[in-house]
Short mmCIF file of C-alpha atoms and ligand atoms in Angstrom, two decimals:
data_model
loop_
_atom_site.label_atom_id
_atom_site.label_comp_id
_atom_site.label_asym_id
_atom_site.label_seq_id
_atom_site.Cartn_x
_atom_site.Cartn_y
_atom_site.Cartn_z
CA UNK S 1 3.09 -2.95 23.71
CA UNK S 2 4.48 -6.07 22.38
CA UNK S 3 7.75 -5.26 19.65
CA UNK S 4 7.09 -2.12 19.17
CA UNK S 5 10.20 0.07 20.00
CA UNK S 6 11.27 3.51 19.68
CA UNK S 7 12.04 2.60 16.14
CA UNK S 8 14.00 6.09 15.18
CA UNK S 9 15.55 4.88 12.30
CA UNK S 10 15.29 7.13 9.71
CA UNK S 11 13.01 10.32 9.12
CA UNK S 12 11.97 13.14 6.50
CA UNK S 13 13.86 15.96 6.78
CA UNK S 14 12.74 18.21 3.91
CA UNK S 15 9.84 17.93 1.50
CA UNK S 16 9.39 20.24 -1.18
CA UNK S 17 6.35 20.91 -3.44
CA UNK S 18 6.26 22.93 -6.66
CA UNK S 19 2.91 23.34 -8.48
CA UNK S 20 1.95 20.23 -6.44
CA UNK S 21 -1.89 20.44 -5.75
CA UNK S 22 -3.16 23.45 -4.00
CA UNK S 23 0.64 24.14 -3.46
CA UNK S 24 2.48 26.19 -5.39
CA UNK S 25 5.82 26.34 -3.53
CA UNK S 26 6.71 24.84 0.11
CA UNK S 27 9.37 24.00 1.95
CA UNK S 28 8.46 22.09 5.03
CA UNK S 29 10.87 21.11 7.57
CA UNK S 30 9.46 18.07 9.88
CA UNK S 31 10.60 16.70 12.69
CA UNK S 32 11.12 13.00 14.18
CA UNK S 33 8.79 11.89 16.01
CA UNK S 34 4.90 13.11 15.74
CA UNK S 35 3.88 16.00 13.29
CA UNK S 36 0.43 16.97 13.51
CA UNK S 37 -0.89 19.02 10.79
CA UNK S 38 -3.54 20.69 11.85
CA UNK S 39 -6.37 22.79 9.00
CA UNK S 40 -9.96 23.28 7.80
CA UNK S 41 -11.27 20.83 5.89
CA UNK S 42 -9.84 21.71 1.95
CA UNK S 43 -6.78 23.39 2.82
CA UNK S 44 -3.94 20.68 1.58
CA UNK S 45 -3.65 18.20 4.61
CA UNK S 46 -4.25 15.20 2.73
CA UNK S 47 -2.55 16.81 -0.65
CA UNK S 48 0.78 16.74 1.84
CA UNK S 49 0.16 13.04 2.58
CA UNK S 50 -0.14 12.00 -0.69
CA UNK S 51 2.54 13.80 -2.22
CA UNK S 52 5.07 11.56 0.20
CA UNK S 53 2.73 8.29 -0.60
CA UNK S 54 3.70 9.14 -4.63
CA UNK S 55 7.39 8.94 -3.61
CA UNK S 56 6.76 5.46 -1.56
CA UNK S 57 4.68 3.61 -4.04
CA UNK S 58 5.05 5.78 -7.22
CA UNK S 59 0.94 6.06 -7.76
CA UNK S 60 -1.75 8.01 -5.75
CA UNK S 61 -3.68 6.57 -3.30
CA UNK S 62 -6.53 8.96 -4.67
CA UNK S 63 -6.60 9.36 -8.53
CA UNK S 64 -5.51 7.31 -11.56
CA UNK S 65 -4.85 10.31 -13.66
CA UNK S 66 -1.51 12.55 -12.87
CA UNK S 67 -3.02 15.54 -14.73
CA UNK S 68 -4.83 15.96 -11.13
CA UNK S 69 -1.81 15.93 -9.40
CA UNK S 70 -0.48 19.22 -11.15
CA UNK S 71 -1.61 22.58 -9.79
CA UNK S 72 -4.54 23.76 -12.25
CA UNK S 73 -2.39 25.43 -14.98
CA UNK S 74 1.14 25.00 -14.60
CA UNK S 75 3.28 23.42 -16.77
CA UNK S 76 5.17 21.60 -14.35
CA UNK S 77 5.85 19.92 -11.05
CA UNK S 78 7.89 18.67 -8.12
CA UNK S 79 7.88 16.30 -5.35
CA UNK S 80 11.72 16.41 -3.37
CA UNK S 81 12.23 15.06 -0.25
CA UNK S 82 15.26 14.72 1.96
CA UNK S 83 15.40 11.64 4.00
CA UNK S 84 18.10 10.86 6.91
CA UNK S 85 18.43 7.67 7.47
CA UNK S 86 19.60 5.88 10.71
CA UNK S 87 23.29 6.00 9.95
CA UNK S 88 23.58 9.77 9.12
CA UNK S 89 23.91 9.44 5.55
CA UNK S 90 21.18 11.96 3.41
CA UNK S 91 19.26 10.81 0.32
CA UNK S 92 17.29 12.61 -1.84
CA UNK S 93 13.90 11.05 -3.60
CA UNK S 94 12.34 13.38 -6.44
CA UNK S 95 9.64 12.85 -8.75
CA UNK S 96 8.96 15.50 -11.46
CA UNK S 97 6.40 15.89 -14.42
CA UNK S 98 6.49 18.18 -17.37
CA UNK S 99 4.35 19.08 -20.43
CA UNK S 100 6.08 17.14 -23.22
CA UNK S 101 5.82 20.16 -26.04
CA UNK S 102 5.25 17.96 -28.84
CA UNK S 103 2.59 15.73 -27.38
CA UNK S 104 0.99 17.84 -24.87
CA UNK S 105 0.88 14.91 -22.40
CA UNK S 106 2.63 14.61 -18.72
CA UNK S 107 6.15 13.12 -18.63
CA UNK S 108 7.34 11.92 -15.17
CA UNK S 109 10.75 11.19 -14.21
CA UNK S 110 11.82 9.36 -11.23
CA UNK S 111 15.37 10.15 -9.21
CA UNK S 112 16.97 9.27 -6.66
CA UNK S 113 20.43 10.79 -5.63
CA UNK S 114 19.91 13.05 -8.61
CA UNK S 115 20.42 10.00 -10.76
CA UNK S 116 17.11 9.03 -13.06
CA UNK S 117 15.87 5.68 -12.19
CA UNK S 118 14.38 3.42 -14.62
CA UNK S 119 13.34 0.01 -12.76
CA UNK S 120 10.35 1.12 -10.19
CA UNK S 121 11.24 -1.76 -8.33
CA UNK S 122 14.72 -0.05 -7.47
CA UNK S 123 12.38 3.67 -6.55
CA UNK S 124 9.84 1.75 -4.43
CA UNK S 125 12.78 0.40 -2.00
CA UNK S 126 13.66 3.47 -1.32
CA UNK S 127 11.21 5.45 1.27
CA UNK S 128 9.37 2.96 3.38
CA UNK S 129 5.96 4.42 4.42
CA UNK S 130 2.86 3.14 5.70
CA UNK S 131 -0.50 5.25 5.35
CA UNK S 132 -3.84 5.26 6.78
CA UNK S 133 -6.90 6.91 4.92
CA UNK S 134 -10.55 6.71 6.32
CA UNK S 135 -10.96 4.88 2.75
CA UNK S 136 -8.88 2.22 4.42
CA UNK S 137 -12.38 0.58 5.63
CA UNK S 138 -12.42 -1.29 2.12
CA UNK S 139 -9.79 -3.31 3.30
CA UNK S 140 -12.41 -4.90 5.44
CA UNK S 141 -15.57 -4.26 4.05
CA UNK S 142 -14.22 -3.84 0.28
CA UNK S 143 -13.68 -6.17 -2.33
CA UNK S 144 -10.53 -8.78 -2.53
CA UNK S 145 -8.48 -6.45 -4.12
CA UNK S 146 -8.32 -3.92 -1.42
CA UNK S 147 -6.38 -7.03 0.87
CA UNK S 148 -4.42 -8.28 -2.34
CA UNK S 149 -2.93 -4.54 -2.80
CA UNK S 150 -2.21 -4.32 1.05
CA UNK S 151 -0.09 -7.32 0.48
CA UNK S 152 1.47 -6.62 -3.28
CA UNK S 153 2.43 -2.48 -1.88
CA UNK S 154 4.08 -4.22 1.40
CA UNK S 155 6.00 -6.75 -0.41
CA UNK S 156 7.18 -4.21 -3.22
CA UNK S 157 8.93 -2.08 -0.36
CA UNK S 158 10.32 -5.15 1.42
CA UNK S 159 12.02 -6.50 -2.08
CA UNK S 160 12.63 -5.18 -5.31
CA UNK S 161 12.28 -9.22 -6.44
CA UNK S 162 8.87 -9.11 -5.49
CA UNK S 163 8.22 -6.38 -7.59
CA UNK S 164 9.87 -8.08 -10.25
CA UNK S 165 7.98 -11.42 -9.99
CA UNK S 166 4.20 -9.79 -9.37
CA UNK S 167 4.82 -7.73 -12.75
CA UNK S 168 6.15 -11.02 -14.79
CA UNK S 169 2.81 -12.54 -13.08
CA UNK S 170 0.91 -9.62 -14.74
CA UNK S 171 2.53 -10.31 -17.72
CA UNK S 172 2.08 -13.78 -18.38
CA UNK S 173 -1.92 -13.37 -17.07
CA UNK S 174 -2.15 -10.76 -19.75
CA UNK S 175 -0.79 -12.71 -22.25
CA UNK S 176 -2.46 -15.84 -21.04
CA UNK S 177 -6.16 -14.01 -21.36
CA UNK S 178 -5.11 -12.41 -24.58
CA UNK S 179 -4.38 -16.00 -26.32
CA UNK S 180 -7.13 -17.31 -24.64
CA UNK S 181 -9.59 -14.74 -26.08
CA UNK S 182 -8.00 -15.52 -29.58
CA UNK S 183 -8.03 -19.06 -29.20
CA UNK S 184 -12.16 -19.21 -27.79
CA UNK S 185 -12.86 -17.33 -30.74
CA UNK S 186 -11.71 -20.26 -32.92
CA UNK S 187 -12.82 -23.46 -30.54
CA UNK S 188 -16.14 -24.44 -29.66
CA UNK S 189 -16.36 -24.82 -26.56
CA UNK S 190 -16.41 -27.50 -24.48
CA UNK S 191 -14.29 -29.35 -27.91
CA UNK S 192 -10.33 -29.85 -26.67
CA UNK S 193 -7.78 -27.47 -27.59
CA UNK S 194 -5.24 -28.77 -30.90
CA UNK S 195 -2.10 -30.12 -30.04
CA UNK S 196 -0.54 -27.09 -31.11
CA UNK S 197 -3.07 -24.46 -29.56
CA UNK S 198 -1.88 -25.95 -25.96
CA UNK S 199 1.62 -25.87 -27.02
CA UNK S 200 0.59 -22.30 -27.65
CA UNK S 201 -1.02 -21.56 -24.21
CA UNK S 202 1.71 -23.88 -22.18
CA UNK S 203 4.32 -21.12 -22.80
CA UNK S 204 2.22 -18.48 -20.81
CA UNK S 205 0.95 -21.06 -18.79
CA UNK S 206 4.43 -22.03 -17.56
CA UNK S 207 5.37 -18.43 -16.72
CA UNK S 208 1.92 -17.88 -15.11
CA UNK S 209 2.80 -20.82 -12.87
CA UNK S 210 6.49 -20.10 -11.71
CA UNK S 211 6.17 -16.53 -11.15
CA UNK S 212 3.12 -16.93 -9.42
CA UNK S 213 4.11 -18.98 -7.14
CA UNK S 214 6.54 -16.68 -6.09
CA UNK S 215 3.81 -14.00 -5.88
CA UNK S 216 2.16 -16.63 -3.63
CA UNK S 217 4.69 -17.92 -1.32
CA UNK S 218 5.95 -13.97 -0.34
CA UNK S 219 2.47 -13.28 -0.01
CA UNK S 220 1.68 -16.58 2.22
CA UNK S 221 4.93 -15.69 4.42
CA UNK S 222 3.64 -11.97 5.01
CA UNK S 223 0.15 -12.54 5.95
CA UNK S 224 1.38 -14.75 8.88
CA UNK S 225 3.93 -12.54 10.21
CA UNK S 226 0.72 -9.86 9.71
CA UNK S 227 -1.74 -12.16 11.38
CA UNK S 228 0.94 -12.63 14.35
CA UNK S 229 1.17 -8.67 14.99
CA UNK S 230 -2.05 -7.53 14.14
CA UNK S 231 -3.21 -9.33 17.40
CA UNK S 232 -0.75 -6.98 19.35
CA UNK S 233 -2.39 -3.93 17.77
CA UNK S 234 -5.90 -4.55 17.75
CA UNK S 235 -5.51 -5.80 21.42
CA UNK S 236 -3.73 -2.61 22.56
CA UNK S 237 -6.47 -0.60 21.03
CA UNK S 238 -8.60 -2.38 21.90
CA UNK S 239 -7.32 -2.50 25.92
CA UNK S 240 -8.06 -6.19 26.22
CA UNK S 241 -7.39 -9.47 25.10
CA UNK S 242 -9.70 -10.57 22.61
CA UNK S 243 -10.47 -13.45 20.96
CA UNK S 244 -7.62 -14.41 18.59
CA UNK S 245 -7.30 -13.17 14.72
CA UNK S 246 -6.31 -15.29 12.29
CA UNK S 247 -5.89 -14.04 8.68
CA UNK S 248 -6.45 -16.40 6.34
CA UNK S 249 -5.01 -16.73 2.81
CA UNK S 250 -7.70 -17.43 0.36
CA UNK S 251 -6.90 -19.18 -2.94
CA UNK S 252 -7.43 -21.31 -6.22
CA UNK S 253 -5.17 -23.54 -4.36
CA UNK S 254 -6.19 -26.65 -1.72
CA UNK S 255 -6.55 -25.53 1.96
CA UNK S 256 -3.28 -27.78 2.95
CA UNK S 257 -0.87 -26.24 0.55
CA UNK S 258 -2.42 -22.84 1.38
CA UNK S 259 -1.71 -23.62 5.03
CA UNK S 260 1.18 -25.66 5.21
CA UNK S 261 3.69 -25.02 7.93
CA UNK S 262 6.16 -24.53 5.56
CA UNK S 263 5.85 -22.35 2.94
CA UNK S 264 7.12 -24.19 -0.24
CA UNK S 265 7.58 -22.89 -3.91
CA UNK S 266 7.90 -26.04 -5.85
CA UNK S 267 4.70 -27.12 -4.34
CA UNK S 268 2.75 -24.15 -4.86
CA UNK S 269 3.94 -24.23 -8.60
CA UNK S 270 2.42 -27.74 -9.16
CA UNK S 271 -0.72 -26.80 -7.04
CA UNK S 272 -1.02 -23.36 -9.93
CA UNK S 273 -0.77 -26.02 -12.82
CA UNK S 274 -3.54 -27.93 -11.39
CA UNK S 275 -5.38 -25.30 -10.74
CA UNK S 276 -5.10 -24.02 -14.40
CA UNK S 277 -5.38 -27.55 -15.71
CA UNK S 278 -8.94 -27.94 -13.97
CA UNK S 279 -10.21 -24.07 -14.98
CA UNK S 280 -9.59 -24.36 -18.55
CA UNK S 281 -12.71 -25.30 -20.02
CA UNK S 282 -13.90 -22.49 -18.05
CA UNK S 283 -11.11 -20.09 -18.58
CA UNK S 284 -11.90 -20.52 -22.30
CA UNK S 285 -15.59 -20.16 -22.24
CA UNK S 286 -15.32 -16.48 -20.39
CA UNK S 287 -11.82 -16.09 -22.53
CA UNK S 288 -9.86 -14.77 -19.03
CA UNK S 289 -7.78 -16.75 -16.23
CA UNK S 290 -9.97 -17.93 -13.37
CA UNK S 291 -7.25 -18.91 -11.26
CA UNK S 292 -4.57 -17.55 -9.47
CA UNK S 293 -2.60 -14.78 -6.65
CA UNK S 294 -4.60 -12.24 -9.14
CA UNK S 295 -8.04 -13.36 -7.65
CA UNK S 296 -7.05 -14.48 -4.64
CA UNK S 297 -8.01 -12.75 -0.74
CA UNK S 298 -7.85 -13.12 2.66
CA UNK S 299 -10.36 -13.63 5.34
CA UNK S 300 -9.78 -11.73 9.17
CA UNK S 301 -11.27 -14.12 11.26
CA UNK S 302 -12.01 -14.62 14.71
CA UNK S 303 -13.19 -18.02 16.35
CA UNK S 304 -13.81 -19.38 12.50
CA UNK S 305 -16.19 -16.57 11.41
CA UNK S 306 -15.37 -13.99 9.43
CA UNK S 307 -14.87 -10.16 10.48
CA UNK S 308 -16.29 -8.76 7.31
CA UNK S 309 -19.58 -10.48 8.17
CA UNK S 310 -20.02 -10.40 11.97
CA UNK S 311 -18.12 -7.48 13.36
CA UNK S 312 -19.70 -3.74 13.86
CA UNK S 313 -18.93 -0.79 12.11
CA UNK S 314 -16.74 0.30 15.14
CA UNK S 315 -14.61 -2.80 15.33
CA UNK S 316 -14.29 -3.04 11.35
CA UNK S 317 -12.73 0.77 11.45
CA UNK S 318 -10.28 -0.26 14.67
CA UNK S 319 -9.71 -3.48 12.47
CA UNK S 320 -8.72 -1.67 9.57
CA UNK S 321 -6.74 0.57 11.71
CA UNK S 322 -4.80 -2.32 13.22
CA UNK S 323 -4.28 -3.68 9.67
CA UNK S 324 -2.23 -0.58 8.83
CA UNK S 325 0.22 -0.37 12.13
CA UNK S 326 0.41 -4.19 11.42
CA UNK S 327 1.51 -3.04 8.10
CA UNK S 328 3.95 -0.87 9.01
CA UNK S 329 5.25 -2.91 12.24
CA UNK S 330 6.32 -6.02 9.55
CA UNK S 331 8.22 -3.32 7.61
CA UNK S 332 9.94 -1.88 10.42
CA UNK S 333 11.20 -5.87 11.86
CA UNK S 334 11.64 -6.87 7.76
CA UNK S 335 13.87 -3.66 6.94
CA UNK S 336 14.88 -3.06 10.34
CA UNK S 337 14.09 0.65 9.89
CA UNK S 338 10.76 1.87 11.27
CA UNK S 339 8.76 3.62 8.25
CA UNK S 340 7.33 6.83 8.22
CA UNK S 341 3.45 6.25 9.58
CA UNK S 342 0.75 8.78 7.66
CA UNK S 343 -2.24 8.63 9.23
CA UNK S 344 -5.19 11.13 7.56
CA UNK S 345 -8.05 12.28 9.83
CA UNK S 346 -7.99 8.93 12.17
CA UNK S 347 -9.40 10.85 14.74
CA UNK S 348 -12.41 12.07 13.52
CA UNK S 349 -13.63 8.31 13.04
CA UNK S 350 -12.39 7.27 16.61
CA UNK S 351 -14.30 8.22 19.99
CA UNK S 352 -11.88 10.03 22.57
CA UNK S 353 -10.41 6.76 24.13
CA UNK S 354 -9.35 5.12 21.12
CA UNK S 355 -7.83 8.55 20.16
CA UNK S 356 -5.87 8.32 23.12
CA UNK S 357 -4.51 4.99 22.64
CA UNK S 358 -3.98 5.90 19.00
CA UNK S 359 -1.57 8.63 19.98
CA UNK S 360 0.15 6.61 22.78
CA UNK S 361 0.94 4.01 20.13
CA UNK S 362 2.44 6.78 17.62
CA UNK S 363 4.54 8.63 20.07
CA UNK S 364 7.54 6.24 20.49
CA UNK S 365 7.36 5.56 15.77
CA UNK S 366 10.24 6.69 14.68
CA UNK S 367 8.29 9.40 12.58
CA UNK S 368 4.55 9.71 12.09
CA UNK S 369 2.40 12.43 10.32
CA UNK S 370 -0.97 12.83 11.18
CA UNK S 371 -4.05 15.09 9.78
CA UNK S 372 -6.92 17.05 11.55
CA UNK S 373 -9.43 19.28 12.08
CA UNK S 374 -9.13 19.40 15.58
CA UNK S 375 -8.04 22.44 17.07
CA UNK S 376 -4.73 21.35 19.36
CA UNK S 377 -7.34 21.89 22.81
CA UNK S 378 -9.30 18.65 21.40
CA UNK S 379 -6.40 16.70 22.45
CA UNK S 380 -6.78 16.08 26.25
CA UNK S 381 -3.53 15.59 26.86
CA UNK S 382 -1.46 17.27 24.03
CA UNK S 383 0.93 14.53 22.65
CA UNK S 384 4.51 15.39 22.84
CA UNK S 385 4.65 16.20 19.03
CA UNK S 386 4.92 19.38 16.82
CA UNK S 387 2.11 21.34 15.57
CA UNK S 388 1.55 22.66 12.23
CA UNK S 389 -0.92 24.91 10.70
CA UNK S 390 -1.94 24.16 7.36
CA UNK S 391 -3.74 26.66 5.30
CA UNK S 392 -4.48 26.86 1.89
CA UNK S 393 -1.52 25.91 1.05
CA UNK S 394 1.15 26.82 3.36
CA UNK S 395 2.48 25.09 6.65
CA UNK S 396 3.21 27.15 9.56
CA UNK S 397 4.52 26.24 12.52
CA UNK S 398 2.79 26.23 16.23
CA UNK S 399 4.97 26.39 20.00
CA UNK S 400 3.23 26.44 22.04
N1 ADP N 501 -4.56 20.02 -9.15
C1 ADP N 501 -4.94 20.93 -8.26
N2 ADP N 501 -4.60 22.23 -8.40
C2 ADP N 501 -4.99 23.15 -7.48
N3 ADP N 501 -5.71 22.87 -6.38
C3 ADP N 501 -6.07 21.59 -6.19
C4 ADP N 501 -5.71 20.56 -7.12
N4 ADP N 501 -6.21 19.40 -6.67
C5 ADP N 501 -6.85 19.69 -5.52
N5 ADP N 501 -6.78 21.00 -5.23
C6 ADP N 501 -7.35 21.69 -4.06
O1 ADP N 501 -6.83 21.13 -2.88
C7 ADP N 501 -7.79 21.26 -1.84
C8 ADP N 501 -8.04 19.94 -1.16
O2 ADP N 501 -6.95 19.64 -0.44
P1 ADP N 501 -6.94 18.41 0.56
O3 ADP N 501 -5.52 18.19 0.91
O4 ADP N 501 -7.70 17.28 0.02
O5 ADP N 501 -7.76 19.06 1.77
P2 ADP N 501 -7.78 18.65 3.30
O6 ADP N 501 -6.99 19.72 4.01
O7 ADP N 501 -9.21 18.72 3.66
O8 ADP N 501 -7.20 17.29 3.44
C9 ADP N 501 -9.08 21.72 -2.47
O9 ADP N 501 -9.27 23.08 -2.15
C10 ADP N 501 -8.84 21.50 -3.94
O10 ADP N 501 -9.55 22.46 -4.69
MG1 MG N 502 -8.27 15.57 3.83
#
């Protein structure tokens, strides 16, 4: 099975909800290795899930607005977990909302060893997680942005810097597309811009460029060490050896600096400028940026055609699957801690084998949750992990 090891570096000990959801108040003790929580459909399986996913990457994978996050009328909330990480030492993650009284709207606060953190960049270090949602499919069959955010949530947990130079990216687009609404309001179009309107536009246009090519050269580096273990997965789940993937980064930028051997900021920089330089009669006339990491994607390819065309429903789900463990195997070599794996009602969309394999992959991760419907007697040969049942709202624990 390639690099994967019995990864047991660090695990969730403790994870308690208040007015999370459909819960009101849990404690739930899980242990290393595989937790399978078992329930009806509706019951607060996937509620658990994304209560941890809120303390990995600070949003939901499942709703913009908080206000669904809070049990229907409380007046507060809690998310607390109690990690243990490889070297014995405890740390505590919490997020918590309450009614502001004045305002009537939702106030979160973030801490982390009790202490209120302020730069997300600093929270989103903190629990590394990887999760997989049925939804996941998008990230083959889906638009662009479904493969950007895979690789913008990754790099946020692998460095606080990348954090930092995607939102100054963000920024400097928004500001960019702001002046250049103002300024296609007073041009017409295709006449140049004034002397002073580009002086004007180069200050954006020289942050757009240097922070995103550091958005691009992370991003460039992760997708190959992705495309280099995603062949392990997808051929393990597979059972055979395949034709090769290749993932391929898809940009404003020419094909050589996008594939260059070496990964090189300076160059990528110049290659942005160019880029904007050559989009801006166009940028003007539809008054937002073009170019750049923000529109950017990448192709899964095998023998120079693309997945998201060619491949069947079955091997764009196992696809999408291997995506994920790929995911999560980069963070475990990057951080050299293995993070906890989520994985919500896989099984229903797999047939028996690929179950099988699927749980022979988990069972050496250092800790993985995972969601069904299944009564424990679907599983032929009942993985070596804990049971739990979950039911409307509460998590009870199975021996068998
Ligand atoms: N804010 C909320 N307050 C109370 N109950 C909620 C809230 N949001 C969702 N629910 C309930 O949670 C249940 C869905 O839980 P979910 O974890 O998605 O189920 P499943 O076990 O099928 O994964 C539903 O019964 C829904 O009514
Ligand atoms: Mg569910």
């Amino acid at each position: 099975m390639g690099s994967l090891k019995k990864a047991l570096s660090m695990y969730l000990q403790r994870l308690e909800l208040k007015n999370f959801r459909n819960y009101s108040s849990l404690e739930f003790n899980p242990q290393p290795g595989l937790n399978i929580l078992w329930g009806a459909n509706a019951q607060g399986k996937t509620n658990l899930l994304e209560a941890l996913y809120l303390l990995a990457a600070s949003k939901s994978f499942r709703v913009k607005s908080e206000r669904e996050l809070i049990k229907w009328g409380a007046e507060s909330a809690e998310i607390e977990a109690q990690l243990a990480r490889a070297d014995g030492q405890e740390e505590n993650l919490t997020m918590r909302w309450a009614r502001n009284p004045l305002t009537k709207g939702w106030e979160r606060r973030l801490c982390h060893q009790g202490q209120t953190v302020k730069k997300l960049g600093e929270f989103l270090k903190v629990l590394p997680l990887t999760l997989f949602v049925p939804g996941d499919l998008a990230l083959i069959q889906g638009a662009p942005l479904y493969r950007r955010r895979l690789l913008d949530v990754l790099l946020c947990k692998l460095s606080p810097s990348y954090y930092l130079a995607l939102t100054r990216y963000q920024e400097s687009l928004r500001q960019r597309n702001k002046l250049l609404h103002k300024l296609a309001l007073k041009v017409e179009s295709p006449q140049p811009l004034s002397a002073s309107q580009r002086q004007i536009l180069e200050v954006w246009d020289l942050q757009f460029c240097e922070w995103g090519a550091k958005v691009l050269a992370e991003r460039l580096r992760v997708l190959r060490e992705l495309g280099r273990v995603v062949n392990e997965v997808y051929n393990f789940l597979a059972q055979s050896e395949g034709p090769r993937l290749e993932l391929r980064y898809r940009g404003s930028l020419s094909r050589e600096l996008l594939t260059a051997s070496e990964v090189e900021e300076v160059a990528l920089e110049a290659g942005l400028r160019q880029a904007l330089e050559a989009s801006l009669k166009r940028d003007l006339s539809l008054r937002s940026t073009q170019v750049g990491p923000h529109r950017d994607d990448f192709a899964i390819e095998a023998q120079g055609h693309n997945l998201r065309l060619f491949g069947s429903q079955g091997q764009h789900r196992s696809l999408s699957l291997a995506l994920r463990l790929a995911e999560a195997q980069v963070m475990a070599q990057v951080r050299q801690e293995a993070p906890l794996l989520l994985l919500d009602d896989s099984f229903s969309e797999l047939d028996p084998e690929r179950s099988r394999l699927l749980l022979r992959y988990l069972l050496p991760w250092g800790q993985v949750f995972v969601t069904t419907a299944f009564p424990p007697r679907f599983f032929k040969e009942l993985p070596a992990g804990q049971y739990y049942r979950v039911q409307a709202g509460e998590i009870e624990r199975i021996d068998f």
